[in-house]
């Protein structure tokens, strides 16, 4: 069977296993390898009827079983384990071979690895894969970077196994070196914001209406038939309607309220700071998870911090539900708009040519943030590929404007009644900040000049200036 496999997967934990099965189901002969050969054997024994697998016990045999140019997909833990597999692979490969890292790598690592493998004449393709276990098996959203030459060879296979929406593959070339993993990182950051916004909407309905989890689940199910239709809204409705078998209580009520994270949200926020892009919704969602895990602080606060909040009395149940729905939609638009701003800024910073409309298109299916309104985002960038702000597109301007009164009522009501809504509130503050005719940043800049001679610019003439604050307060051009 030497040299017969069209693609290989090394690392056969759940994601790697399902990705290998996906390739096989689409008619590709798949070389499979795992550090523990027992896992390789179990894949072939349990799923060998799904297609043609070529199992190998050693990395050398695995590489030898691949057609040239070899295409090797690495599906192991990000960081050191990925580097270890690459180090083992490289001496066995030949010029023109393609190494695909389909894990959740940090994009600077991908840039480093791509440069290192290029010196060996190898193509390194950092590839974002979204959709979890189900997506890996049945069709994920796939975001490959690397060279266009590598994509010409690899791309048709990835497009073949990806999710399809209206017959269009949810996979496309993203950009050079780390672009694919960068876009996946931002995708995950938006996912953080989306999940936090949904959680806040749930909390508002619970606190404002006194509704049960199951009742709110029905509300979310109804929302999923309209503009909010998405994978996350759908699964939220299922989770909220689920009952714990042991206690008979709502499942959501027996889960400890401490949300964990694997790091992609933090990476997104750190990069947003590096680029100077205000991704406030993503940041607040990330900090909300951190706050939920701040157990000593929360225990101390519960003991002493007063609320001085009103007792929330919702007079019109249906109107309140609609207000929360509109506020959720508007806040989600802000989160996505900020994420696409970050992609545009990174493309400029790192020299990537990223088509933001194409990113929205491949996120319509397979991935965790797949949603109906991604069609609207795709259309917005088709109208104007260099759109400076997604919120400024006519559709989104009108959509958010129509929900603005509801959004303000919800955020104000939450504040008055002591319900934390960091993502809703920060999204509204961003909206008001970005549309403001003039911001108080002028005062901040004056303060900076006063204590640090950092200079300022004027509205009435060109140039950069400094005032002698500790002297006669004369102004001079810097």
Short mmCIF file of C-alpha atoms in Angstrom, two decimals:
data_model
loop_
_atom_site.label_atom_id
_atom_site.label_comp_id
_atom_site.label_asym_id
_atom_site.label_seq_id
_atom_site.Cartn_x
_atom_site.Cartn_y
_atom_site.Cartn_z
CA UNK A 1 0.00 0.00 0.00
CA UNK A 2 3.06 2.28 -0.13
CA UNK A 3 2.40 5.75 -1.55
CA UNK A 4 -1.33 5.28 -2.13
CA UNK A 5 -2.96 7.63 0.42
CA UNK A 6 -4.08 11.01 -0.89
CA UNK A 7 -4.03 12.67 2.53
CA UNK A 8 -2.86 11.71 6.01
CA UNK A 9 -3.96 12.55 9.55
CA UNK A 10 -1.66 12.19 12.54
CA UNK A 11 -3.25 12.66 15.95
CA UNK A 12 -6.41 10.62 16.31
CA UNK A 13 -8.18 12.07 19.32
CA UNK A 14 -11.83 12.90 18.65
CA UNK A 15 -11.24 15.80 16.24
CA UNK A 16 -8.50 14.03 14.27
CA UNK A 17 -10.46 10.80 14.19
CA UNK A 18 -13.58 12.53 12.87
CA UNK A 19 -11.63 14.54 10.30
CA UNK A 20 -9.99 11.33 9.00
CA UNK A 21 -13.43 9.70 8.75
CA UNK A 22 -14.74 12.76 6.89
CA UNK A 23 -11.94 12.47 4.32
CA UNK A 24 -12.62 8.73 3.92
CA UNK A 25 -16.37 9.25 3.54
CA UNK A 26 -15.63 11.60 0.64
CA UNK A 27 -13.72 8.89 -1.20
CA UNK A 28 -10.15 9.79 -0.27
CA UNK A 29 -7.65 7.14 0.75
CA UNK A 30 -6.54 8.31 4.19
CA UNK A 31 -3.26 7.49 5.93
CA UNK A 32 -3.79 7.47 9.71
CA UNK A 33 -1.26 7.58 12.53
CA UNK A 34 -1.27 8.15 16.27
CA UNK A 35 1.42 8.07 18.94
CA UNK A 36 -0.53 5.22 20.51
CA UNK A 37 -1.10 2.60 17.79
CA UNK A 38 -4.09 1.19 19.66
CA UNK A 39 -6.04 4.33 18.78
CA UNK A 40 -5.14 3.91 15.11
CA UNK A 41 -6.29 0.30 15.19
CA UNK A 42 -9.58 1.18 16.88
CA UNK A 43 -10.36 3.78 14.20
CA UNK A 44 -9.87 1.23 11.42
CA UNK A 45 -11.76 -1.52 13.29
CA UNK A 46 -14.75 0.65 14.14
CA UNK A 47 -15.01 2.77 10.99
CA UNK A 48 -13.13 0.88 8.29
CA UNK A 49 -16.38 0.41 6.37
CA UNK A 50 -16.64 4.19 5.81
CA UNK A 51 -13.77 4.28 3.32
CA UNK A 52 -10.15 3.34 2.77
CA UNK A 53 -7.74 3.86 5.66
CA UNK A 54 -4.01 3.09 5.58
CA UNK A 55 -2.87 2.63 9.20
CA UNK A 56 0.78 3.03 10.21
CA UNK A 57 2.50 2.31 13.49
CA UNK A 58 5.54 4.53 12.85
CA UNK A 59 5.79 8.08 11.52
CA UNK A 60 8.19 6.85 8.82
CA UNK A 61 5.67 4.30 7.53
CA UNK A 62 2.91 6.92 7.75
CA UNK A 63 4.86 9.33 5.56
CA UNK A 64 5.84 6.54 3.13
CA UNK A 65 2.17 5.63 2.65
CA UNK A 66 1.35 9.07 1.18
CA UNK A 67 1.24 10.09 -2.46
CA UNK A 68 3.53 12.95 -3.49
CA UNK A 69 3.33 15.81 -2.90
CA UNK A 70 2.44 14.53 0.53
CA UNK A 71 -0.38 16.19 2.44
CA UNK A 72 -0.13 15.66 6.19
CA UNK A 73 -2.75 17.00 8.62
CA UNK A 74 -1.58 17.40 12.23
CA UNK A 75 -4.37 17.18 14.82
CA UNK A 76 -2.61 17.33 18.18
CA UNK A 77 -2.64 19.74 21.12
CA UNK A 78 -1.45 23.26 20.28
CA UNK A 79 1.96 24.46 21.42
CA UNK A 80 4.79 22.07 22.31
CA UNK A 81 3.06 18.88 21.10
CA UNK A 82 2.57 20.42 17.64
CA UNK A 83 6.24 21.45 17.46
CA UNK A 84 7.25 17.92 18.52
CA UNK A 85 5.24 16.33 15.69
CA UNK A 86 6.62 18.83 13.16
CA UNK A 87 10.18 18.09 14.28
CA UNK A 88 9.53 14.38 13.79
CA UNK A 89 7.89 14.90 10.39
CA UNK A 90 10.25 17.33 8.67
CA UNK A 91 13.25 14.97 8.21
CA UNK A 92 10.92 12.46 6.55
CA UNK A 93 9.40 14.87 4.03
CA UNK A 94 10.59 16.14 0.64
CA UNK A 95 10.46 19.46 -1.12
CA UNK A 96 6.95 20.46 -2.10
CA UNK A 97 5.21 18.42 0.60
CA UNK A 98 2.42 20.10 2.56
CA UNK A 99 2.07 20.10 6.36
CA UNK A 100 -1.32 21.22 7.68
CA UNK A 101 -1.77 22.27 11.31
CA UNK A 102 -5.53 22.02 11.86
CA UNK A 103 -5.40 22.66 15.60
CA UNK A 104 -6.14 25.87 17.50
CA UNK A 105 -2.62 27.28 17.17
CA UNK A 106 -1.73 30.83 18.14
CA UNK A 107 -1.11 32.65 14.87
CA UNK A 108 2.42 33.92 15.78
CA UNK A 109 3.42 30.26 16.19
CA UNK A 110 2.02 29.58 12.73
CA UNK A 111 4.02 32.47 11.24
CA UNK A 112 7.16 31.05 12.88
CA UNK A 113 6.51 27.49 11.71
CA UNK A 114 5.65 28.55 8.18
CA UNK A 115 8.97 30.43 7.87
CA UNK A 116 10.93 27.51 9.33
CA UNK A 117 9.40 24.90 7.00
CA UNK A 118 9.82 27.15 3.99
CA UNK A 119 13.59 26.85 4.51
CA UNK A 120 13.19 23.09 3.97
CA UNK A 121 11.17 23.64 0.78
CA UNK A 122 7.97 22.59 2.56
CA UNK A 123 4.55 24.24 2.60
CA UNK A 124 3.10 24.86 6.05
CA UNK A 125 -0.64 25.54 6.11
CA UNK A 126 -2.05 26.84 9.39
CA UNK A 127 -5.73 25.98 9.14
CA UNK A 128 -8.62 27.01 11.35
CA UNK A 129 -11.28 24.33 11.67
CA UNK A 130 -14.56 25.21 13.36
CA UNK A 131 -17.58 23.10 14.14
CA UNK A 132 -16.38 20.87 16.96
CA UNK A 133 -16.61 17.10 16.80
CA UNK A 134 -19.76 17.09 14.68
CA UNK A 135 -18.34 19.58 12.19
CA UNK A 136 -15.09 17.64 11.82
CA UNK A 137 -17.12 14.56 10.88
CA UNK A 138 -19.98 16.00 8.87
CA UNK A 139 -18.57 19.22 7.42
CA UNK A 140 -16.73 22.01 9.24
CA UNK A 141 -15.93 25.59 8.32
CA UNK A 142 -12.30 25.57 7.22
CA UNK A 143 -9.92 28.55 7.18
CA UNK A 144 -6.54 27.66 5.62
CA UNK A 145 -3.58 30.02 5.35
CA UNK A 146 -0.17 29.39 3.77
CA UNK A 147 0.79 29.79 0.14
CA UNK A 148 -1.64 29.94 -2.76
CA UNK A 149 0.39 27.17 -4.37
CA UNK A 150 -0.35 24.89 -1.42
CA UNK A 151 -4.04 25.79 -1.58
CA UNK A 152 -4.23 24.87 -5.27
CA UNK A 153 -3.30 21.32 -4.26
CA UNK A 154 -4.99 21.11 -0.87
CA UNK A 155 -7.96 23.42 -1.35
CA UNK A 156 -10.19 21.15 -3.46
CA UNK A 157 -9.97 18.43 -0.79
CA UNK A 158 -10.80 20.86 2.02
CA UNK A 159 -13.68 22.37 0.06
CA UNK A 160 -14.97 18.87 -0.64
CA UNK A 161 -15.19 17.88 3.05
CA UNK A 162 -16.39 21.27 4.33
CA UNK A 163 -19.96 22.24 5.15
CA UNK A 164 -22.02 23.54 2.23
CA UNK A 165 -24.55 26.38 2.25
CA UNK A 166 -26.61 26.84 -0.92
CA UNK A 167 -24.07 24.54 -2.58
CA UNK A 168 -21.16 26.83 -1.68
CA UNK A 169 -18.28 25.27 0.31
CA UNK A 170 -17.54 26.73 3.74
CA UNK A 171 -13.82 26.72 2.99
CA UNK A 172 -11.64 29.20 1.12
CA UNK A 173 -8.08 30.47 0.97
CA UNK A 174 -7.63 33.09 3.70
CA UNK A 175 -4.12 34.50 3.25
CA UNK A 176 -0.42 33.90 3.73
CA UNK A 177 1.39 32.36 6.74
CA UNK A 178 -0.70 32.88 9.92
CA UNK A 179 -3.83 34.37 8.32
CA UNK A 180 -5.92 31.20 8.62
CA UNK A 181 -5.25 30.72 12.31
CA UNK A 182 -5.72 34.45 12.91
CA UNK A 183 -9.19 34.41 11.37
CA UNK A 184 -10.07 31.31 13.41
CA UNK A 185 -8.90 33.14 16.54
CA UNK A 186 -11.18 36.09 15.79
CA UNK A 187 -14.00 33.65 15.00
CA UNK A 188 -13.54 32.23 18.50
CA UNK A 189 -13.45 35.73 19.99
CA UNK A 190 -16.77 36.54 18.33
CA UNK A 191 -18.03 33.20 19.65
CA UNK A 192 -17.14 34.35 23.20
CA UNK A 193 -19.12 37.56 22.69
CA UNK A 194 -22.06 35.76 21.12
CA UNK A 195 -22.28 33.25 23.98
CA UNK A 196 -22.01 35.96 26.64
CA UNK A 197 -24.73 38.06 24.98
CA UNK A 198 -27.03 35.05 24.86
CA UNK A 199 -26.30 34.31 28.51
CA UNK A 200 -27.10 37.92 29.44
CA UNK A 201 -30.37 37.76 27.49
CA UNK A 202 -31.27 34.59 29.43
CA UNK A 203 -30.42 36.30 32.73
CA UNK A 204 -32.48 39.37 31.85
CA UNK A 205 -35.51 37.24 31.04
CA UNK A 206 -35.08 35.24 34.23
CA UNK A 207 -34.60 38.28 36.46
CA UNK A 208 -37.11 40.52 34.73
CA UNK A 209 -39.90 37.98 34.23
CA UNK A 210 -39.19 35.42 36.90
CA UNK A 211 -39.55 32.88 34.11
CA UNK A 212 -38.35 29.30 34.40
CA UNK A 213 -35.45 27.98 32.37
CA UNK A 214 -37.84 25.88 30.28
CA UNK A 215 -40.05 28.90 29.56
CA UNK A 216 -37.00 30.88 28.44
CA UNK A 217 -35.96 27.92 26.33
CA UNK A 218 -39.27 28.22 24.49
CA UNK A 219 -38.60 31.94 23.96
CA UNK A 220 -35.19 31.17 22.46
CA UNK A 221 -36.73 28.49 20.26
CA UNK A 222 -39.14 31.10 18.94
CA UNK A 223 -36.31 33.59 18.39
CA UNK A 224 -34.53 30.92 16.36
CA UNK A 225 -37.22 31.17 13.70
CA UNK A 226 -36.35 34.80 12.90
CA UNK A 227 -33.35 37.10 12.40
CA UNK A 228 -31.57 35.57 15.39
CA UNK A 229 -31.58 32.09 13.87
CA UNK A 230 -28.21 30.50 14.64
CA UNK A 231 -26.54 27.39 15.98
CA UNK A 232 -25.91 29.02 19.37
CA UNK A 233 -29.51 30.17 19.80
CA UNK A 234 -30.69 26.70 18.80
CA UNK A 235 -28.54 24.85 21.32
CA UNK A 236 -29.37 27.41 24.02
CA UNK A 237 -33.05 26.58 23.64
CA UNK A 238 -32.22 22.86 23.99
CA UNK A 239 -30.03 23.38 27.05
CA UNK A 240 -32.61 25.54 28.83
CA UNK A 241 -35.39 23.00 28.25
CA UNK A 242 -33.24 20.12 29.50
CA UNK A 243 -33.97 18.62 32.95
CA UNK A 244 -31.30 17.08 35.18
CA UNK A 245 -32.02 13.37 35.56
CA UNK A 246 -30.70 13.14 39.13
CA UNK A 247 -32.47 16.10 40.71
CA UNK A 248 -35.39 16.85 38.41
CA UNK A 249 -34.25 20.47 38.34
CA UNK A 250 -33.52 22.60 35.30
CA UNK A 251 -30.16 21.42 34.01
CA UNK A 252 -28.78 24.98 33.83
CA UNK A 253 -29.48 25.41 37.57
CA UNK A 254 -27.29 22.50 38.66
CA UNK A 255 -24.21 23.69 36.71
CA UNK A 256 -21.60 25.67 38.68
CA UNK A 257 -21.64 29.26 37.44
CA UNK A 258 -17.94 29.41 36.59
CA UNK A 259 -17.22 29.52 32.86
CA UNK A 260 -13.87 28.23 31.67
CA UNK A 261 -11.83 29.14 28.61
CA UNK A 262 -9.05 27.64 26.54
CA UNK A 263 -7.29 30.88 25.62
CA UNK A 264 -8.49 31.93 22.17
CA UNK A 265 -10.64 34.70 23.66
CA UNK A 266 -7.66 36.05 25.58
CA UNK A 267 -5.52 35.90 22.44
CA UNK A 268 -8.15 37.86 20.53
CA UNK A 269 -8.34 40.56 23.20
CA UNK A 270 -4.55 40.80 23.53
CA UNK A 271 -4.22 41.19 19.77
CA UNK A 272 -7.01 43.77 19.73
CA UNK A 273 -4.97 45.80 22.22
CA UNK A 274 -1.83 45.35 20.12
CA UNK A 275 -3.63 46.58 17.01
CA UNK A 276 -5.54 49.33 18.83
CA UNK A 277 -8.91 47.93 17.72
CA UNK A 278 -11.78 48.41 20.21
CA UNK A 279 -13.25 44.90 20.38
CA UNK A 280 -15.17 45.78 23.52
CA UNK A 281 -17.85 43.09 23.22
CA UNK A 282 -15.26 40.32 22.91
CA UNK A 283 -13.19 41.80 25.74
CA UNK A 284 -16.14 42.06 28.12
CA UNK A 285 -17.20 38.51 27.31
CA UNK A 286 -13.70 37.28 28.10
CA UNK A 287 -13.58 39.27 31.33
CA UNK A 288 -17.05 37.99 32.27
CA UNK A 289 -15.68 34.44 32.20
CA UNK A 290 -12.75 35.57 34.32
CA UNK A 291 -15.12 37.23 36.80
CA UNK A 292 -17.24 34.10 37.03
CA UNK A 293 -14.14 32.21 38.10
CA UNK A 294 -13.03 34.84 40.63
CA UNK A 295 -14.44 32.83 43.54
CA UNK A 296 -12.76 34.57 46.55
CA UNK A 297 -13.68 38.00 45.21
CA UNK A 298 -17.29 37.00 44.54
CA UNK A 299 -17.64 35.46 48.00
CA UNK A 300 -16.24 38.59 49.63
CA UNK A 301 -18.50 40.83 47.55
CA UNK A 302 -21.67 38.88 48.31
CA UNK A 303 -21.00 39.35 52.00
CA UNK A 304 -20.70 43.15 52.00
CA UNK A 305 -21.61 44.92 48.75
CA UNK A 306 -25.14 46.40 48.74
CA UNK A 307 -27.24 46.52 45.58
CA UNK A 308 -29.47 49.54 46.22
CA UNK A 309 -31.42 48.23 43.24
CA UNK A 310 -35.11 48.42 42.51
CA UNK A 311 -37.32 45.35 42.47
CA UNK A 312 -37.77 44.69 38.78
CA UNK A 313 -41.43 44.87 37.84
CA UNK A 314 -42.08 44.19 34.18
CA UNK A 315 -45.54 45.46 33.29
CA UNK A 316 -45.74 44.10 29.75
CA UNK A 317 -44.20 40.63 29.42
CA UNK A 318 -44.34 40.41 25.62
CA UNK A 319 -42.93 43.91 25.16
CA UNK A 320 -40.03 43.12 27.50
CA UNK A 321 -39.23 39.89 25.63
CA UNK A 322 -39.21 41.81 22.36
CA UNK A 323 -36.95 44.50 23.88
CA UNK A 324 -34.43 41.87 24.95
CA UNK A 325 -34.58 40.23 21.53
CA UNK A 326 -33.86 43.50 19.76
CA UNK A 327 -31.08 44.40 22.21
CA UNK A 328 -29.51 40.98 21.67
CA UNK A 329 -29.58 41.37 17.90
CA UNK A 330 -28.07 44.87 18.02
CA UNK A 331 -25.33 43.77 20.42
CA UNK A 332 -24.50 40.76 18.25
CA UNK A 333 -24.12 43.04 15.22
CA UNK A 334 -21.64 45.15 17.20
CA UNK A 335 -19.60 42.09 18.20
CA UNK A 336 -19.35 40.89 14.60
CA UNK A 337 -18.60 44.40 13.34
CA UNK A 338 -15.74 44.70 15.81
CA UNK A 339 -14.39 41.28 14.85
CA UNK A 340 -14.33 42.17 11.17
CA UNK A 341 -12.60 45.46 12.02
CA UNK A 342 -9.92 43.43 13.78
CA UNK A 343 -9.46 41.21 10.72
CA UNK A 344 -9.07 44.30 8.50
CA UNK A 345 -6.52 45.86 10.87
CA UNK A 346 -4.52 42.62 11.05
CA UNK A 347 -4.52 42.27 7.27
CA UNK A 348 -2.88 45.70 7.06
CA UNK A 349 -0.46 45.01 9.91
CA UNK A 350 0.71 41.57 8.75
CA UNK A 351 0.43 42.00 4.99
CA UNK A 352 -2.49 39.65 4.44
CA UNK A 353 -5.04 40.04 1.65
CA UNK A 354 -8.16 38.83 3.45
CA UNK A 355 -11.59 38.99 1.81
CA UNK A 356 -13.92 39.74 4.74
CA UNK A 357 -16.99 38.88 2.68
CA UNK A 358 -15.51 35.44 2.00
CA UNK A 359 -14.92 34.96 5.73
CA UNK A 360 -18.57 35.71 6.45
CA UNK A 361 -19.57 33.33 3.66
CA UNK A 362 -17.56 30.37 5.01
CA UNK A 363 -18.90 31.01 8.54
CA UNK A 364 -22.50 30.48 7.36
CA UNK A 365 -22.23 26.72 7.87
CA UNK A 366 -20.27 24.18 9.81
CA UNK A 367 -18.90 26.56 12.44
CA UNK A 368 -20.07 27.44 15.94
CA UNK A 369 -21.11 31.01 15.09
CA UNK A 370 -23.08 30.02 11.98
CA UNK A 371 -26.12 32.24 11.77
CA UNK A 372 -28.70 33.53 9.34
CA UNK A 373 -27.42 37.09 9.52
CA UNK A 374 -23.99 36.07 8.19
CA UNK A 375 -25.74 36.13 4.80
CA UNK A 376 -26.36 39.82 5.46
CA UNK A 377 -22.70 40.38 6.33
CA UNK A 378 -21.61 38.60 3.15
CA UNK A 379 -23.94 40.85 1.14
CA UNK A 380 -22.60 43.96 2.89
CA UNK A 381 -19.02 43.21 1.83
CA UNK A 382 -20.20 42.31 -1.67
CA UNK A 383 -21.65 45.81 -1.88
CA UNK A 384 -18.46 47.38 -0.56
CA UNK A 385 -15.40 45.15 -0.13
CA UNK A 386 -13.51 47.92 1.70
CA UNK A 387 -16.42 48.81 3.99
CA UNK A 388 -14.77 50.68 6.90
CA UNK A 389 -17.45 49.73 9.44
CA UNK A 390 -20.00 46.95 9.17
CA UNK A 391 -22.46 49.00 11.23
CA UNK A 392 -22.33 51.66 8.51
CA UNK A 393 -23.80 49.30 5.92
CA UNK A 394 -27.36 50.40 5.18
CA UNK A 395 -28.95 47.11 6.25
CA UNK A 396 -27.21 47.03 9.61
CA UNK A 397 -27.65 50.76 10.20
CA UNK A 398 -31.41 50.34 9.75
CA UNK A 399 -31.57 47.08 11.73
CA UNK A 400 -29.73 48.49 14.75
CA UNK A 401 -31.54 51.83 14.59
CA UNK A 402 -34.92 50.14 14.73
CA UNK A 403 -33.89 48.29 17.90
CA UNK A 404 -32.07 51.20 19.53
CA UNK A 405 -34.88 52.34 21.87
CA UNK A 406 -35.32 48.75 23.09
CA UNK A 407 -31.55 48.38 23.53
CA UNK A 408 -31.43 51.51 25.69
CA UNK A 409 -34.40 50.39 27.77
CA UNK A 410 -32.83 47.00 28.43
CA UNK A 411 -29.41 48.35 29.42
CA UNK A 412 -30.94 51.08 31.61
CA UNK A 413 -33.32 48.62 33.24
CA UNK A 414 -30.50 46.18 33.96
CA UNK A 415 -28.45 48.94 35.60
CA UNK A 416 -31.37 50.16 37.72
CA UNK A 417 -32.18 46.65 38.86
CA UNK A 418 -28.67 45.45 39.55
CA UNK A 419 -28.39 42.86 36.75
CA UNK A 420 -24.90 42.71 35.22
CA UNK A 421 -24.90 43.05 31.43
CA UNK A 422 -21.26 43.78 30.54
CA UNK A 423 -21.56 42.72 26.89
CA UNK A 424 -24.92 44.42 26.25
CA UNK A 425 -23.75 47.61 27.99
CA UNK A 426 -20.31 47.82 26.40
CA UNK A 427 -21.78 47.17 22.96
CA UNK A 428 -24.20 50.07 23.39
CA UNK A 429 -21.39 52.28 24.69
CA UNK A 430 -19.31 51.38 21.63
CA UNK A 431 -22.23 52.19 19.34
CA UNK A 432 -22.66 55.59 20.98
CA UNK A 433 -18.92 56.18 20.96
CA UNK A 434 -18.36 55.35 17.31
CA UNK A 435 -21.30 57.52 16.18
CA UNK A 436 -20.45 60.49 18.44
CA UNK A 437 -19.70 63.82 16.77
CA UNK A 438 -17.07 64.56 19.43
CA UNK A 439 -15.58 62.43 22.21
CA UNK A 440 -14.01 63.43 25.54
CA UNK A 441 -10.71 62.10 24.19
CA UNK A 442 -9.80 65.75 23.67
CA UNK A 443 -9.58 66.16 27.45
CA UNK A 444 -7.53 62.97 27.78
CA UNK A 445 -5.05 64.29 25.23
CA UNK A 446 -4.82 67.63 27.07
CA UNK A 447 -4.10 65.75 30.31
CA UNK A 448 -1.38 63.74 28.57
CA UNK A 449 0.24 66.91 27.32
CA UNK A 450 0.04 68.47 30.80
CA UNK A 451 1.81 65.71 32.72
CA UNK A 452 3.99 64.19 30.01
CA UNK A 453 4.41 66.72 27.19
CA UNK A 454 2.86 64.19 24.83
CA UNK A 455 1.61 66.98 22.49
CA UNK A 456 -1.77 67.36 20.78
CA UNK A 457 -3.33 68.41 17.52
CA UNK A 458 -5.82 71.23 17.03
CA UNK A 459 -9.12 71.28 15.18
CA UNK A 460 -8.45 74.65 13.56
CA UNK A 461 -5.01 74.25 12.00
CA UNK A 462 -2.43 71.68 10.93
CA UNK A 463 0.50 70.65 13.07
CA UNK A 464 1.37 69.13 16.44
CA UNK A 465 1.52 71.35 19.53
CA UNK A 466 2.59 71.52 23.17
CA UNK A 467 1.60 73.95 25.90
CA UNK A 468 4.12 75.04 28.58
CA UNK A 469 1.82 74.05 31.45
CA UNK A 470 4.39 74.57 34.22
CA UNK A 471 5.52 77.90 32.76
CA UNK A 472 3.70 80.74 31.08
CA UNK A 473 1.28 78.37 29.28
CA UNK A 474 2.26 79.54 25.86
CA UNK A 475 1.70 77.15 23.01
CA UNK A 476 4.45 76.12 20.63
CA UNK A 477 4.51 73.88 17.62
CA UNK A 478 6.26 70.64 18.51
#
